Tab-separated table of C-alpha atoms and ligand atoms in Angstrom:
chain	number	residue	atom	x	y	z
A	1	MET	CA	-77.217	120.046	39.776
A	2	THR	CA	-74.089	121.883	40.962
A	3	PRO	CA	-70.486	120.652	41.063
A	4	PHE	CA	-69.780	123.048	43.949
A	5	ARG	CA	-70.218	122.392	47.681
A	6	PHE	CA	-70.758	125.150	50.213
A	7	ASP	CA	-71.258	123.135	53.405
A	8	GLY	CA	-70.714	125.378	56.430
A	9	ARG	CA	-70.838	128.542	54.299
A	10	ARG	CA	-73.353	131.310	54.947
A	11	VAL	CA	-74.851	133.155	51.994
A	12	VAL	CA	-77.001	136.284	51.698
A	13	VAL	CA	-78.949	136.803	48.481
A	14	ALA	CA	-80.255	140.381	48.481
A	15	GLY	CA	-83.330	140.233	46.261
A	16	GLY	CA	-83.659	136.454	46.354
A	17	SER	CA	-87.343	135.581	46.235
A	18	ARG	CA	-87.981	135.397	42.479
A	19	GLY	CA	-86.312	134.791	39.136
A	20	ILE	CA	-82.521	134.815	39.005
A	21	GLY	CA	-82.129	135.546	42.739
A	22	ARG	CA	-84.355	132.609	43.643
A	23	ALA	CA	-82.344	130.275	41.374
A	24	ILE	CA	-79.110	131.481	42.994
A	25	ALA	CA	-80.515	130.994	46.513
A	26	LEU	CA	-81.778	127.483	45.724
A	27	ALA	CA	-78.468	126.514	44.099
A	28	PHE	CA	-76.532	127.562	47.219
A	29	ALA	CA	-79.025	125.751	49.478
A	30	GLU	CA	-78.728	122.614	47.340
A	31	ALA	CA	-74.938	122.901	47.592
A	32	GLY	CA	-75.127	122.746	51.404
A	33	ALA	CA	-74.970	126.434	52.364
A	34	ALA	CA	-77.028	128.268	54.946
A	35	VAL	CA	-78.896	130.893	52.938
A	36	SER	CA	-80.717	134.090	53.809
A	37	ILE	CA	-82.811	135.917	51.232
A	38	CYS	CA	-84.585	139.241	51.394
A	39	ALA	CA	-87.246	140.921	49.259
A	40	ARG	CA	-90.381	143.019	49.730
A	41	GLY	CA	-93.168	140.643	48.671
A	42	ALA	CA	-94.009	138.248	51.529
A	43	GLU	CA	-95.574	135.441	49.497
A	44	ALA	CA	-92.654	134.770	47.133
A	45	LEU	CA	-90.218	135.274	50.014
A	46	GLU	CA	-91.848	132.539	52.107
A	47	ALA	CA	-92.262	130.201	49.110
A	48	THR	CA	-88.553	130.413	48.271
A	49	ARG	CA	-87.556	130.110	51.941
A	50	ALA	CA	-89.610	126.908	52.214
A	51	ASP	CA	-88.049	125.519	48.998
A	52	MET	CA	-84.557	126.284	50.338
A	53	ALA	CA	-85.390	124.634	53.679
A	54	ALA	CA	-86.246	121.403	51.831
A	55	PHE	CA	-82.498	120.938	51.209
A	56	GLY	CA	-82.039	120.602	54.981
A	57	GLY	CA	-79.883	123.601	55.874
A	58	ILE	CA	-80.605	126.948	57.530
A	59	ALA	CA	-83.052	128.883	55.371
A	60	HIS	CA	-83.727	132.426	56.527
A	61	ALA	CA	-85.870	135.101	54.928
A	62	GLY	CA	-86.205	138.746	55.893
A	63	SER	CA	-88.611	141.356	54.625
A	64	CYS	CA	-86.492	144.279	53.450
A	65	ASP	CA	-86.887	147.129	50.978
A	66	LEU	CA	-83.368	147.476	49.601
A	67	SER	CA	-84.039	151.064	48.541
A	68	ASP	CA	-84.137	151.922	52.261
A	69	LEU	CA	-80.793	152.338	54.035
A	70	ASP	CA	-82.278	151.672	57.489
A	71	ALA	CA	-84.013	148.511	56.304
A	72	ILE	CA	-80.706	147.192	54.920
A	73	ALA	CA	-78.984	148.063	58.205
A	74	ARG	CA	-81.597	145.956	60.024
A	75	TYR	CA	-81.717	143.019	57.585
A	76	ILE	CA	-78.013	142.209	57.146
A	77	PRO	CA	-77.238	141.756	60.893
A	78	ALA	CA	-80.462	139.750	61.253
A	79	ALA	CA	-79.340	137.458	58.427
A	80	ALA	CA	-75.905	137.092	60.049
A	81	ALA	CA	-77.507	136.293	63.411
A	82	ALA	CA	-79.729	133.622	61.833
A	83	MET	CA	-76.775	131.921	60.106
A	84	GLY	CA	-73.939	132.625	62.567
A	85	GLY	CA	-72.139	134.972	60.168
A	86	ILE	CA	-71.844	135.788	56.473
A	87	ASP	CA	-69.267	134.389	54.020
A	88	ILE	CA	-70.884	135.311	50.712
A	89	LEU	CA	-73.039	138.250	49.625
A	90	ILE	CA	-74.951	138.238	46.346
A	91	ASN	CA	-76.324	141.652	45.327
A	92	ASN	CA	-79.121	140.734	42.929
A	93	ALA	CA	-82.043	143.167	43.283
A	94	THR	CA	-83.046	145.640	40.597
A	95	GLY	CA	-85.206	148.745	40.516
A	96	TYR	CA	-85.594	148.297	36.710
A	97	GLY	CA	-85.585	152.035	35.934
A	98	ARG	CA	-86.602	151.754	32.305
A	99	SER	CA	-87.263	155.356	31.333
A	100	ASP	CA	-85.247	158.546	31.339
A	101	ASP	CA	-87.424	160.183	34.020
A	102	GLU	CA	-86.990	161.034	37.715
A	103	ALA	CA	-88.853	157.980	38.996
A	104	SER	CA	-86.790	155.560	36.905
A	105	TRP	CA	-83.491	157.163	37.855
A	106	GLU	CA	-84.448	157.101	41.540
A	107	ALA	CA	-85.553	153.472	41.383
A	108	SER	CA	-82.434	152.232	39.606
A	109	LEU	CA	-79.930	154.351	41.485
A	110	ASN	CA	-81.437	153.341	44.845
A	111	VAL	CA	-81.743	149.626	44.179
A	112	ASP	CA	-79.447	148.641	41.271
A	113	LEU	CA	-76.566	150.770	42.572
A	114	MET	CA	-76.951	152.023	46.154
A	115	ALA	CA	-78.300	148.744	47.545
A	116	VAL	CA	-75.070	147.124	46.306
A	117	VAL	CA	-73.008	149.786	48.078
A	118	ARG	CA	-75.073	149.683	51.266
A	119	ALA	CA	-75.559	145.909	51.610
A	120	SER	CA	-71.836	145.400	50.982
A	121	ARG	CA	-70.963	147.978	53.632
A	122	GLU	CA	-73.330	146.400	56.186
A	123	ALA	CA	-72.007	142.901	55.400
A	124	LEU	CA	-68.352	143.938	55.623
A	125	PRO	CA	-67.861	143.327	59.392
A	126	PHE	CA	-69.135	139.772	58.898
A	127	LEU	CA	-67.243	139.110	55.637
A	128	GLU	CA	-64.017	140.266	57.304
A	129	LYS	CA	-64.359	137.413	59.807
A	130	SER	CA	-64.752	134.777	57.066
A	131	ASP	CA	-61.835	132.762	55.662
A	132	ALA	CA	-63.569	132.462	52.266
A	133	ALA	CA	-65.358	135.752	51.726
A	134	ALA	CA	-66.820	136.776	48.389
A	135	ILE	CA	-69.245	139.273	46.938
A	136	VAL	CA	-70.962	138.734	43.585
A	137	ASN	CA	-72.805	141.693	42.073
A	138	ILE	CA	-75.443	141.062	39.423
A	139	ALA	CA	-75.264	143.748	36.741
A	140	SER	CA	-76.585	143.380	33.192
A	141	GLY	CA	-75.546	143.409	29.564
A	142	ALA	CA	-77.432	146.727	29.598
A	143	GLY	CA	-74.571	148.092	31.696
A	144	ILE	CA	-72.125	147.279	28.887
A	145	ASN	CA	-74.120	147.980	25.713
A	146	PRO	CA	-76.305	151.117	25.861
A	147	ALA	CA	-79.925	150.844	24.751
A	148	VAL	CA	-82.329	153.753	24.303
A	149	ARG	CA	-85.075	151.914	26.167
A	150	ASN	CA	-83.330	151.703	29.547
A	151	ALA	CA	-81.183	154.784	30.231
A	152	ALA	CA	-81.416	154.779	34.029
A	153	TYR	CA	-81.127	150.998	34.380
A	154	GLY	CA	-78.168	150.784	31.985
A	155	ALA	CA	-76.258	153.630	33.619
A	156	SER	CA	-76.845	152.168	37.095
A	157	LYS	CA	-75.648	148.731	35.977
A	158	ALA	CA	-72.573	150.311	34.338
A	159	ALA	CA	-71.854	151.909	37.715
A	160	VAL	CA	-72.184	148.503	39.408
A	161	ILE	CA	-69.598	147.067	36.991
A	162	HIS	CA	-67.224	149.904	37.762
A	163	TYR	CA	-67.888	149.742	41.514
A	164	THR	CA	-67.187	145.983	41.478
A	165	LYS	CA	-63.615	146.741	40.397
A	166	THR	CA	-63.106	149.413	43.074
A	167	GLN	CA	-64.584	147.086	45.689
A	168	ALA	CA	-62.327	144.247	44.541
A	169	ALA	CA	-59.204	146.391	44.736
A	170	THR	CA	-60.169	147.699	48.169
A	171	LEU	CA	-61.313	144.438	49.718
A	172	MET	CA	-58.733	141.952	48.394
A	173	LYS	CA	-56.401	143.103	51.200
A	174	LYS	CA	-59.057	141.844	53.613
A	175	GLY	CA	-59.315	138.536	51.743
A	176	ILE	CA	-62.668	139.398	50.170
A	177	ARG	CA	-63.049	138.722	46.437
A	178	VAL	CA	-65.582	140.735	44.426
A	179	ASN	CA	-66.826	139.776	40.974
A	180	CYS	CA	-69.732	140.654	38.741
A	181	ILE	CA	-72.060	138.864	36.358
A	182	ALA	CA	-73.768	140.663	33.506
A	183	PRO	CA	-76.620	138.426	32.378
A	184	GLY	CA	-78.204	138.679	28.981
A	185	SER	CA	-81.985	138.441	28.625
A	186	VAL	CA	-83.331	135.775	30.969
A	187	GLU	CA	-86.890	134.470	30.826
A	188	PHE	CA	-88.936	132.784	33.551
A	189	PRO	CA	-92.597	132.578	34.600
A	190	GLY	CA	-93.709	135.963	35.947
A	191	GLY	CA	-90.483	137.661	34.815
A	192	SER	CA	-90.139	140.756	32.651
A	193	TRP	CA	-89.343	138.892	29.426
A	194	GLU	CA	-92.281	136.532	29.771
A	195	LYS	CA	-94.520	139.608	30.072
A	196	ARG	CA	-92.904	141.244	27.028
A	197	LYS	CA	-93.569	138.143	24.960
A	198	THR	CA	-97.252	139.167	24.976
A	199	ASP	CA	-97.050	142.921	25.786
A	200	ALA	CA	-94.195	143.798	23.402
A	201	PRO	CA	-93.706	140.902	20.965
A	202	GLU	CA	-91.704	143.025	18.512
A	203	LEU	CA	-89.108	143.826	21.195
A	204	TYR	CA	-89.095	140.222	22.405
A	205	ASN	CA	-88.456	138.893	18.882
A	206	ARG	CA	-85.758	141.498	18.213
A	207	ILE	CA	-83.928	140.388	21.357
A	208	LEU	CA	-84.450	136.710	20.529
A	209	ASN	CA	-82.987	137.247	17.054
A	210	ALA	CA	-79.867	138.821	18.560
A	211	ILE	CA	-79.083	135.688	20.606
A	212	PRO	CA	-77.083	133.100	18.650
A	213	ALA	CA	-78.187	130.455	21.147
A	214	GLY	CA	-81.668	130.877	19.643
A	215	ARG	CA	-83.441	131.371	22.951
A	216	LEU	CA	-83.401	133.569	26.031
A	217	GLY	CA	-81.555	132.380	29.111
A	218	ARG	CA	-82.909	130.618	32.181
A	219	PRO	CA	-82.252	131.642	35.811
A	220	GLU	CA	-80.690	128.211	36.390
A	221	GLU	CA	-78.041	129.114	33.785
A	222	ILE	CA	-76.941	132.212	35.723
A	223	ALA	CA	-76.724	130.534	39.136
A	224	PRO	CA	-73.793	128.139	38.421
A	225	VAL	CA	-71.588	131.043	37.315
A	226	VAL	CA	-72.415	132.850	40.560
A	227	LEU	CA	-71.509	129.710	42.508
A	228	PHE	CA	-68.197	129.448	40.658
A	229	PHE	CA	-67.264	133.047	41.532
A	230	ALA	CA	-68.206	132.392	45.173
A	231	SER	CA	-66.357	129.075	45.376
A	232	SER	CA	-62.805	128.261	46.468
A	233	LEU	CA	-62.089	127.255	42.843
A	234	ALA	CA	-62.173	131.000	42.094
A	235	GLY	CA	-59.798	131.848	44.960
A	236	TRP	CA	-57.504	133.883	42.635
A	237	VAL	CA	-60.360	135.506	40.700
A	238	THR	CA	-61.435	139.014	41.611
A	239	ALA	CA	-62.545	142.244	39.873
A	240	GLN	CA	-63.935	140.269	36.912
A	241	VAL	CA	-67.096	140.783	34.907
A	242	VAL	CA	-68.531	137.815	33.023
A	243	GLN	CA	-71.368	138.090	30.552
A	244	VAL	CA	-73.681	135.081	30.658
A	245	ASN	CA	-75.826	135.606	27.600
A	246	GLY	CA	-75.758	132.867	24.960
A	247	GLY	CA	-73.719	135.188	22.740
A	248	GLN	CA	-76.368	137.940	22.841
A	249	GLY	CA	-75.434	140.874	20.615
A	250	PHE	CA	-73.528	138.832	18.046
A	251	GLY	CA	-76.628	138.147	15.950
A	252	ARG	CA	-77.686	134.817	14.494
B	301	NAP	P1	-86.946	140.161	39.267
B	301	NAP	O1	-87.747	139.066	38.678
B	301	NAP	O2	-87.508	141.537	39.241
B	301	NAP	O3	-86.591	139.748	40.781
B	301	NAP	C1	-85.857	140.624	41.557
B	301	NAP	C2	-85.764	140.123	42.973
B	301	NAP	O4	-85.315	141.225	43.786
B	301	NAP	C3	-87.108	139.715	43.568
B	301	NAP	O5	-86.892	138.773	44.572
B	301	NAP	C4	-87.642	141.022	44.146
B	301	NAP	O6	-88.628	140.785	45.131
B	301	NAP	C5	-86.350	141.602	44.714
B	301	NAP	N1	-86.389	143.053	44.799
B	301	NAP	C6	-86.629	143.958	43.814
B	301	NAP	N2	-86.627	145.201	44.315
B	301	NAP	C7	-86.366	145.078	45.646
B	301	NAP	C8	-86.260	146.010	46.713
B	301	NAP	N3	-86.436	147.322	46.527
B	301	NAP	N4	-85.990	145.541	47.945
B	301	NAP	C9	-85.837	144.206	48.151
B	301	NAP	N5	-85.929	143.298	47.180
B	301	NAP	C10	-86.199	143.726	45.951
B	301	NAP	O7	-85.490	140.265	38.581
B	301	NAP	P2	-84.695	139.226	37.644
B	301	NAP	O8	-85.178	139.372	36.254
B	301	NAP	O9	-84.649	137.890	38.285
B	301	NAP	O10	-83.248	139.905	37.666
B	301	NAP	C11	-82.344	139.653	38.732
B	301	NAP	C12	-81.077	140.448	38.492
B	301	NAP	O11	-80.535	140.138	37.218
B	301	NAP	C13	-81.311	141.957	38.497
B	301	NAP	O12	-80.202	142.626	39.052
B	301	NAP	C14	-81.428	142.280	37.023
B	301	NAP	O13	-81.102	143.624	36.730
B	301	NAP	C15	-80.418	141.320	36.448
B	301	NAP	N6	-80.690	141.016	35.052
B	301	NAP	C16	-81.829	140.396	34.680
B	301	NAP	C17	-82.065	140.122	33.341
B	301	NAP	C18	-83.310	139.430	32.865
B	301	NAP	O14	-83.481	139.316	31.642
B	301	NAP	N7	-84.171	138.926	33.739
B	301	NAP	C19	-81.123	140.502	32.393
B	301	NAP	C20	-79.957	141.146	32.803
B	301	NAP	C21	-79.745	141.385	34.146
B	301	NAP	P3	-89.726	141.914	45.509
B	301	NAP	O15	-90.141	142.574	44.231
B	301	NAP	O16	-90.820	141.161	46.174
B	301	NAP	O17	-89.058	142.870	46.443
């Protein structure tokens, strides 16, 4: 499925048990990497770990609430110990703070933004030892184009896009590239857009009509772009933000 190979590389996918994170983790495992994922829910975590293991490499999973600094500080070294180091960090989790209230701001700032800052900081000692280190942050089109329905989420993702560029400038001297992907609306079983199809069909259809591709994206269409950013083919690519969205926002 992927033109990239990551044999001997060690990858952490923070928030990797479901949806886009799961597709990224499986794509790296299929490409020969050792992969560690973390999440809160045990069932999906173990299911994805088992699916990664079927590709034959190291497949590690750790229970970790990425809104908790101490939990991150425990998980990242455990992932490194399981794989013998870390070459690539994918910051994928979201707190999905949809409203403009305290709970939404706390959820998005803690997970969409601060987990990126904290997991990157914890992974840094391991990334510094790698000869092919890369971080890929998963933001969102919501971090580029404001929408009234997701103030906290959008602002947190905008901060991730900005932080990606600061990280890239800071870490390039250490040989660590940092890039960002801003997906458009991506649908998968159990995901937020599948739920909206029945719970909020008007919103779903409005979004669908704004995608020239004529459909929402699939997690498997985000993963290859992540793998490109993490690969040696992108060795001179850093501080970039790519929207993967089927042209979303340009109408049909
Ligand atoms: P998702 O279905 O909600 O999955 C998120 C993953 O992160 C799960 O594995 C989840 O597992 C884990 N996670 C969430 N909160 C966590 C926490 N506090 N600690 C540890 N793990 C946590 O999300 P998705 O739709 O695949 O989206 C993935 C990324 O793409 C997110 O950054 C999202 O903002 C971005 N994105 C998605 C879309 C879309 O349409 N789907 C569009 C634009 C951008 P647990 O819940 O079990 O912890």
